[in-house]
Amino acid sequence: MFYINKITPNSTVDFAAEELKKYLRMMMPEAGDVKISFDPKSQKGFRLGLMQDFSLDVSDVDDIDLDDIIYIDCDEYGGIIAGDNPRSVLLSVYEYLRHNGCRWLFPDVDGEFIPMHDIVPVKYRHKPTMRYRGNCIEGALTQRILNDYIDFMPKVGLNTFMLQFRIPEVFYERYYGRSNVEDVSEKETVGEVAMLQWTRLTECEMAKRGIMLHSYGHGFTADPFCPTPTHSGWGTSDISIIPKEKREFIGMIGGKRDFVRGRPNNTNFCMSNPDARADAVRYIANYAEKHSNTDFLHIWLADGMNNHCECDSCSKMRPSDWYVMLMNEVDAELTRRNLDTRIVFIVYVDTSWAPEHEVIKNPDRFTLMLAPITRDYNFTLTGNEDVCIESYVRNNLSMPKNLAEYLEYFDKWKKKWRGANVVFEYHFWLPMNYDLSGIKIAKRIYEDAKLYRERGFNGVIECGTQRSFFPHGLAFYTHARALYDESLTFDEIVQDYFACAFGKGADEIEAHLVALEEAFPYSEFYKIKQNENFYSTSLADKLKAIPTIVDSLKSTINKYKNSDIRVGSVSIKMMELYTEYVTWVYEIASEKALGNNDEASRIYDEFLPRYASFERILPDYVDMHQTVRVVKQLRDCISDKNATDNEKEVCIV
């Protein structure tokens, strides 16, 4: 029998003890019960608690609440598992189990690789490479899917999650409204009350694990001026929802004050108007006061780009100047109310151009977040990029095309900003879906994490679906491990993941995936996101290799289909379904490359009902909203010998 003695009284430490017990029982199912007690003076068994309660040094962290230290000193009978904060104790439990061979490849019990053997001694102390390691809600989901995801995060070393908008209803609506597959699947409706309750449930699940809660984001440009908040997300509303006396607060574009394309969250307000700013500040402070459980409140401007007020007053300064002025006023009001809420403000589209006049007065409250949404995901940085810096021209801006440009703009911000920096990335939004291997984008994530560390960022929050595990979860696993431990090589991460997912078939399956990407290169598939002409007879010839690769992959799948380990069976099942998806993409891409647009549409219509069924088979891992959106882009992209490429405005919808 094993004993777990809790040294520190804390609900997250309580949960950590239960998790340790659960996995010890799974690893040693015949070893008897595991007793949990609260005994601060205990010297036997496993002892869980804060490092400070063990008189262990924590002086190498800047902020005990934000920085994690993982501390393990155990023999075959137990020992100390600790951290500098309660969350770190839980992370240390999972790291202890990892050193004993446990792996978590994707959410829920089906994603667990739990070996059966006696425990081994572990001595380990580690401060994770990045402070903020996490994700932001996106895609389409149910509350069960989100619960499983939150439970999964700390198991792979993540500690941060963002709930976007006042209520993240748009992400539930996509699932129940069957976004992008509505013509072949039955819709359901879910009310706002339920989604509000689910939001609070998610916050409680995060608090249980000590996960840092980031909240809101877009919405502060319209919500403060409405008697009731606007649609949460990218929904449309008529300007009549704004009282007549406050419609002058809405940004003026083309001589008219109205919602941009009918979307409140894509509309900036007249930030030079002191009354409008006062309403915004009051709304933000009230929200912060009521939602004191929020660790970081994100105050973003409108989504989209080239949508800032053009009135004479606003035109006197850049949007980033007015934005910084607003942040200073928010800080002053929070200070007046004795609120220590941390604020995140964002370098995003138009605010990529740094302020010329205004400066953040209290940097200790703020974190600056770079969101390079228009970057090219074909590469990270080589050091030889041509950097083109555009002059600021209100509402007529060409956005940065790569990280070199974004970082050049960001360097201008840093001339007046000396506070903390974090990155808001988009690998798990659309970019991952242009990679048939799932390995290419994982390598990009690894390279980007290294680059961001070198450029002084202290974390990455990924904006992308919570179901990024089809046909495998290597990209997500790489995201988590690269932020946690910079000493790991990419090859080590790949080998670790595939060995647990596919066992003896790991090398063969990896080789087939690499071959698929070589036959339909990421750079070619990515053209549809960049709105480039897809017509290419040379690509059509290259794509002809895919049916042979798929047939060979199917043979490999059949060899390793009957796994004794559940995570292996599920991984193989995903790969089996993936061969159908790849064939569908191949057939559409082949016709598009030859300019046969009608035939591409016919193939799309024929296969969509079958692909939509995948979400019912693997609901935790396949996000129809995201993947079908990309295949729709492929179906609808330009494919014409004489076509010219165009640039589109970016909007996360």
Short mmCIF file of N, CA, C and O in Angstrom, two decimals, residues 5 13 51 54 62-63 114 127 141 182 275 291 364 441 451 466 551 572 650:
data_model
loop_
_atom_site.label_atom_id
_atom_site.label_comp_id
_atom_site.label_asym_id
_atom_site.label_seq_id
_atom_site.Cartn_x
_atom_site.Cartn_y
_atom_site.Cartn_z
N ASN A 5 0.45 11.96 1.53
CA ASN A 5 0.20 12.91 2.61
C ASN A 5 0.29 14.34 2.07
O ASN A 5 1.33 14.75 1.53
N VAL A 13 -4.01 21.23 -4.59
CA VAL A 13 -3.17 20.17 -4.01
C VAL A 13 -4.03 18.94 -3.72
O VAL A 13 -3.60 17.79 -3.93
N MET A 51 6.67 24.06 -2.22
CA MET A 51 8.10 23.98 -1.92
C MET A 51 8.44 24.78 -0.66
O MET A 51 9.29 24.37 0.13
N PHE A 54 8.24 22.95 2.43
CA PHE A 54 9.35 22.01 2.64
C PHE A 54 10.67 22.74 2.84
O PHE A 54 11.73 22.13 2.82
N ASP A 62 10.57 34.90 -10.82
CA ASP A 62 10.27 36.32 -10.64
C ASP A 62 8.94 36.54 -9.93
O ASP A 62 8.76 37.51 -9.20
N ASP A 63 7.99 35.63 -10.19
CA ASP A 63 6.66 35.77 -9.60
C ASP A 63 6.14 34.37 -9.26
O ASP A 63 5.88 33.56 -10.16
N ILE A 114 -0.66 4.59 -20.30
CA ILE A 114 -0.28 4.33 -18.91
C ILE A 114 0.33 2.94 -18.82
O ILE A 114 -0.37 1.93 -18.92
N LYS A 127 12.38 24.53 -14.02
CA LYS A 127 11.57 25.72 -14.23
C LYS A 127 11.21 25.76 -15.72
O LYS A 127 12.10 25.88 -16.56
N LEU A 141 -17.33 23.47 -30.43
CA LEU A 141 -17.19 22.48 -29.34
C LEU A 141 -18.45 22.37 -28.50
O LEU A 141 -19.37 23.17 -28.58
N GLU A 182 -23.90 22.15 -42.12
CA GLU A 182 -25.32 22.31 -41.76
C GLU A 182 -26.26 21.66 -42.77
O GLU A 182 -27.39 21.28 -42.44
N ASP A 275 -15.89 61.13 -23.66
CA ASP A 275 -17.09 60.50 -23.08
C ASP A 275 -17.17 59.03 -23.47
O ASP A 275 -17.57 58.19 -22.66
N HIS A 291 -15.73 40.12 -11.99
CA HIS A 291 -15.08 38.86 -12.38
C HIS A 291 -13.67 38.83 -11.80
O HIS A 291 -12.67 38.75 -12.53
N ASP A 364 3.72 47.48 -14.83
CA ASP A 364 3.57 46.31 -13.97
C ASP A 364 2.19 45.67 -14.09
O ASP A 364 2.04 44.47 -13.85
N ILE A 441 3.66 21.20 -39.73
CA ILE A 441 3.21 22.29 -38.87
C ILE A 441 3.76 22.11 -37.46
O ILE A 441 4.03 23.10 -36.76
N LEU A 451 12.23 30.66 -31.64
CA LEU A 451 12.40 32.04 -32.09
C LEU A 451 11.83 33.02 -31.06
O LEU A 451 12.48 34.01 -30.70
N GLN A 466 -9.98 23.31 -30.10
CA GLN A 466 -9.65 22.39 -29.00
C GLN A 466 -9.68 20.94 -29.47
O GLN A 466 -9.53 20.02 -28.66
N ASP A 551 -2.72 3.80 -50.45
CA ASP A 551 -2.86 2.33 -50.46
C ASP A 551 -1.81 1.68 -49.57
O ASP A 551 -2.10 0.73 -48.82
N ILE A 572 -4.78 4.45 -34.43
CA ILE A 572 -4.89 3.75 -35.71
C ILE A 572 -6.24 4.02 -36.36
O ILE A 572 -6.34 4.20 -37.58
N VAL A 650 -8.26 39.94 -43.37
CA VAL A 650 -8.29 38.80 -42.46
C VAL A 650 -9.32 39.04 -41.36
O VAL A 650 -9.41 40.11 -40.80
#
